[in-house]
Amino acid sequence: MIVNIPERQHYWLPVPDRTGFTWHRHAFRGKHWDGRSADTSVCGAQCAMAKPSELDWVQAPTCSDCTELLIAEQSGGGSAAQPDIGSAEQAGTGSAEGEQ
């Protein structure tokens, strides 16, 4: 059974940190990036947004906090409390923490 929950839609985008040298893939609410210059990620980080290059997509590690919050929402938890990172890794969720 497929359940559509539009308010829970998200997309991933590599974004630079404040220095502009380090990038991370964060999740953002919505269907896709609409070109805005800044937004707040699912994990609550204030992010400057810019069009990423292909290299940014490959090199930027995925934000583990965004991943864990989305997993909690999908599993019905949906709370804004800090996720239990250890249990999700053990469940084999495919968390991208080790990607570099």
PDB file of C-alpha atoms in Angstrom:
ATOM      1  CA  MET A   1       0.000   0.000   0.000  1.00  0.00           C
ATOM      2  CA  ILE A   2       1.438   3.372  -1.029  1.00  0.00           C
ATOM      3  CA  VAL A   3       0.537   6.362   1.118  1.00  0.00           C
ATOM      4  CA  ASN A   4       1.108   9.867  -0.237  1.00  0.00           C
ATOM      5  CA  ILE A   5       1.969  12.399   2.437  1.00  0.00           C
ATOM      6  CA  PRO A   6       2.819  15.623   0.564  1.00  0.00           C
ATOM      7  CA  GLU A   7       3.894  17.548   3.664  1.00  0.00           C
ATOM      8  CA  ARG A   8       6.570  14.890   4.278  1.00  0.00           C
ATOM      9  CA  GLN A   9       8.183  15.207   0.838  1.00  0.00           C
ATOM     10  CA  HIS A  10      11.852  16.044   0.823  1.00  0.00           C
ATOM     11  CA  TYR A  11      14.813  16.343  -1.483  1.00  0.00           C
ATOM     12  CA  TRP A  12      18.556  16.164  -0.920  1.00  0.00           C
ATOM     13  CA  LEU A  13      21.013  18.869  -1.936  1.00  0.00           C
ATOM     14  CA  PRO A  14      24.739  19.296  -1.314  1.00  0.00           C
ATOM     15  CA  VAL A  15      25.249  22.673   0.353  1.00  0.00           C
ATOM     16  CA  PRO A  16      28.390  24.517   1.453  1.00  0.00           C
ATOM     17  CA  ASP A  17      29.197  25.221   5.082  1.00  0.00           C
ATOM     18  CA  ARG A  18      29.874  28.791   6.218  1.00  0.00           C
ATOM     19  CA  THR A  19      33.427  28.688   4.846  1.00  0.00           C
ATOM     20  CA  GLY A  20      32.277  27.530   1.421  1.00  0.00           C
ATOM     21  CA  PHE A  21      34.982  24.871   1.322  1.00  0.00           C
ATOM     22  CA  THR A  22      33.184  21.927   2.931  1.00  0.00           C
ATOM     23  CA  TRP A  23      29.928  20.558   1.536  1.00  0.00           C
ATOM     24  CA  HIS A  24      27.342  18.186   3.043  1.00  0.00           C
ATOM     25  CA  ARG A  25      24.184  16.671   1.553  1.00  0.00           C
ATOM     26  CA  HIS A  26      21.218  17.848   3.621  1.00  0.00           C
ATOM     27  CA  ALA A  27      17.530  17.041   3.229  1.00  0.00           C
ATOM     28  CA  PHE A  28      15.049  19.884   2.710  1.00  0.00           C
ATOM     29  CA  ARG A  29      11.241  19.961   2.774  1.00  0.00           C
ATOM     30  CA  GLY A  30       9.556  20.099  -0.622  1.00  0.00           C
ATOM     31  CA  LYS A  31       9.726  18.333  -3.977  1.00  0.00           C
ATOM     32  CA  HIS A  32      12.879  19.975  -5.342  1.00  0.00           C
ATOM     33  CA  TRP A  33      15.172  22.951  -4.975  1.00  0.00           C
ATOM     34  CA  ASP A  34      13.466  26.013  -6.440  1.00  0.00           C
ATOM     35  CA  GLY A  35      16.587  28.173  -6.676  1.00  0.00           C
ATOM     36  CA  ARG A  36      16.233  29.910  -3.316  1.00  0.00           C
ATOM     37  CA  SER A  37      19.489  31.173  -1.835  1.00  0.00           C
ATOM     38  CA  ALA A  38      18.965  29.803   1.699  1.00  0.00           C
ATOM     39  CA  ASP A  39      16.763  27.377   3.595  1.00  0.00           C
ATOM     40  CA  THR A  40      16.600  25.345   6.796  1.00  0.00           C
ATOM     41  CA  SER A  41      17.394  21.647   6.459  1.00  0.00           C
ATOM     42  CA  VAL A  42      15.369  18.830   8.024  1.00  0.00           C
ATOM     43  CA  CYS A  43      17.926  18.673  10.855  1.00  0.00           C
ATOM     44  CA  GLY A  44      17.525  22.411  11.525  1.00  0.00           C
ATOM     45  CA  ALA A  45      20.761  23.666   9.955  1.00  0.00           C
ATOM     46  CA  GLN A  46      20.584  27.085   8.304  1.00  0.00           C
ATOM     47  CA  CYS A  47      22.074  26.515   4.845  1.00  0.00           C
ATOM     48  CA  ALA A  48      23.211  28.774   2.052  1.00  0.00           C
ATOM     49  CA  MET A  49      22.126  27.063  -1.154  1.00  0.00           C
ATOM     50  CA  ALA A  50      23.806  27.071  -4.533  1.00  0.00           C
ATOM     51  CA  LYS A  51      23.720  24.869  -7.593  1.00  0.00           C
ATOM     52  CA  PRO A  52      26.071  21.962  -6.808  1.00  0.00           C
ATOM     53  CA  SER A  53      28.484  20.497  -9.316  1.00  0.00           C
ATOM     54  CA  GLU A  54      28.612  16.769 -10.069  1.00  0.00           C
ATOM     55  CA  LEU A  55      31.750  16.606  -7.931  1.00  0.00           C
ATOM     56  CA  ASP A  56      29.860  18.155  -4.991  1.00  0.00           C
ATOM     57  CA  TRP A  57      27.267  15.363  -5.245  1.00  0.00           C
ATOM     58  CA  VAL A  58      29.978  12.711  -5.212  1.00  0.00           C
ATOM     59  CA  GLN A  59      32.207  14.161  -2.487  1.00  0.00           C
ATOM     60  CA  ALA A  60      29.693  15.650  -0.047  1.00  0.00           C
ATOM     61  CA  PRO A  61      28.872  13.262   2.799  1.00  0.00           C
ATOM     62  CA  THR A  62      25.216  12.830   3.706  1.00  0.00           C
ATOM     63  CA  CYS A  63      24.037  14.521   6.901  1.00  0.00           C
ATOM     64  CA  SER A  64      23.414  11.734   9.403  1.00  0.00           C
ATOM     65  CA  ASP A  65      21.029  13.918  11.445  1.00  0.00           C
ATOM     66  CA  CYS A  66      18.782  14.526   8.409  1.00  0.00           C
ATOM     67  CA  THR A  67      18.888  10.808   7.615  1.00  0.00           C
ATOM     68  CA  GLU A  68      17.947   9.750  11.138  1.00  0.00           C
ATOM     69  CA  LEU A  69      15.106  12.280  11.430  1.00  0.00           C
ATOM     70  CA  LEU A  70      13.610  11.135   8.112  1.00  0.00           C
ATOM     71  CA  ILE A  71      13.887   7.481   9.174  1.00  0.00           C
ATOM     72  CA  ALA A  72      12.095   8.308  12.437  1.00  0.00           C
ATOM     73  CA  GLU A  73       9.321  10.108  10.529  1.00  0.00           C
ATOM     74  CA  GLN A  74       8.909   7.254   8.071  1.00  0.00           C
ATOM     75  CA  SER A  75       8.730   4.659  10.836  1.00  0.00           C
ATOM     76  CA  GLY A  76       5.936   6.580  12.512  1.00  0.00           C
ATOM     77  CA  GLY A  77       7.972   8.259  15.225  1.00  0.00           C
ATOM     78  CA  GLY A  78       7.765  11.675  13.617  1.00  0.00           C
ATOM     79  CA  SER A  79       9.004  13.429  16.748  1.00  0.00           C
ATOM     80  CA  ALA A  80      11.494  16.258  16.653  1.00  0.00           C
ATOM     81  CA  ALA A  81      13.547  14.582  19.383  1.00  0.00           C
ATOM     82  CA  GLN A  82      17.135  13.645  18.654  1.00  0.00           C
ATOM     83  CA  PRO A  83      17.207  10.252  16.923  1.00  0.00           C
ATOM     84  CA  ASP A  84      18.947   7.188  18.326  1.00  0.00           C
ATOM     85  CA  ILE A  85      21.742   6.998  15.757  1.00  0.00           C
ATOM     86  CA  GLY A  86      23.095   3.667  16.995  1.00  0.00           C
ATOM     87  CA  SER A  87      19.883   1.699  16.437  1.00  0.00           C
ATOM     88  CA  ALA A  88      19.386   2.936  12.872  1.00  0.00           C
ATOM     89  CA  GLU A  89      22.927   1.945  11.892  1.00  0.00           C
ATOM     90  CA  GLN A  90      22.398  -1.526  13.295  1.00  0.00           C
ATOM     91  CA  ALA A  91      19.197  -1.886  11.314  1.00  0.00           C
ATOM     92  CA  GLY A  92      21.193  -1.581   8.065  1.00  0.00           C
ATOM     93  CA  THR A  93      19.451   1.556   6.840  1.00  0.00           C
ATOM     94  CA  GLY A  94      22.185   2.384   4.356  1.00  0.00           C
ATOM     95  CA  SER A  95      23.187   5.515   6.217  1.00  0.00           C
ATOM     96  CA  ALA A  96      25.866   7.312   4.252  1.00  0.00           C
ATOM     97  CA  GLU A  97      27.982   8.271   7.247  1.00  0.00           C
ATOM     98  CA  GLY A  98      31.023   6.479   5.861  1.00  0.00           C
ATOM     99  CA  GLU A  99      30.803   8.024   2.382  1.00  0.00           C
ATOM    100  CA  GLN A 100      33.628  10.332   1.394  1.00  0.00           C
TER     101      GLN A 100
END
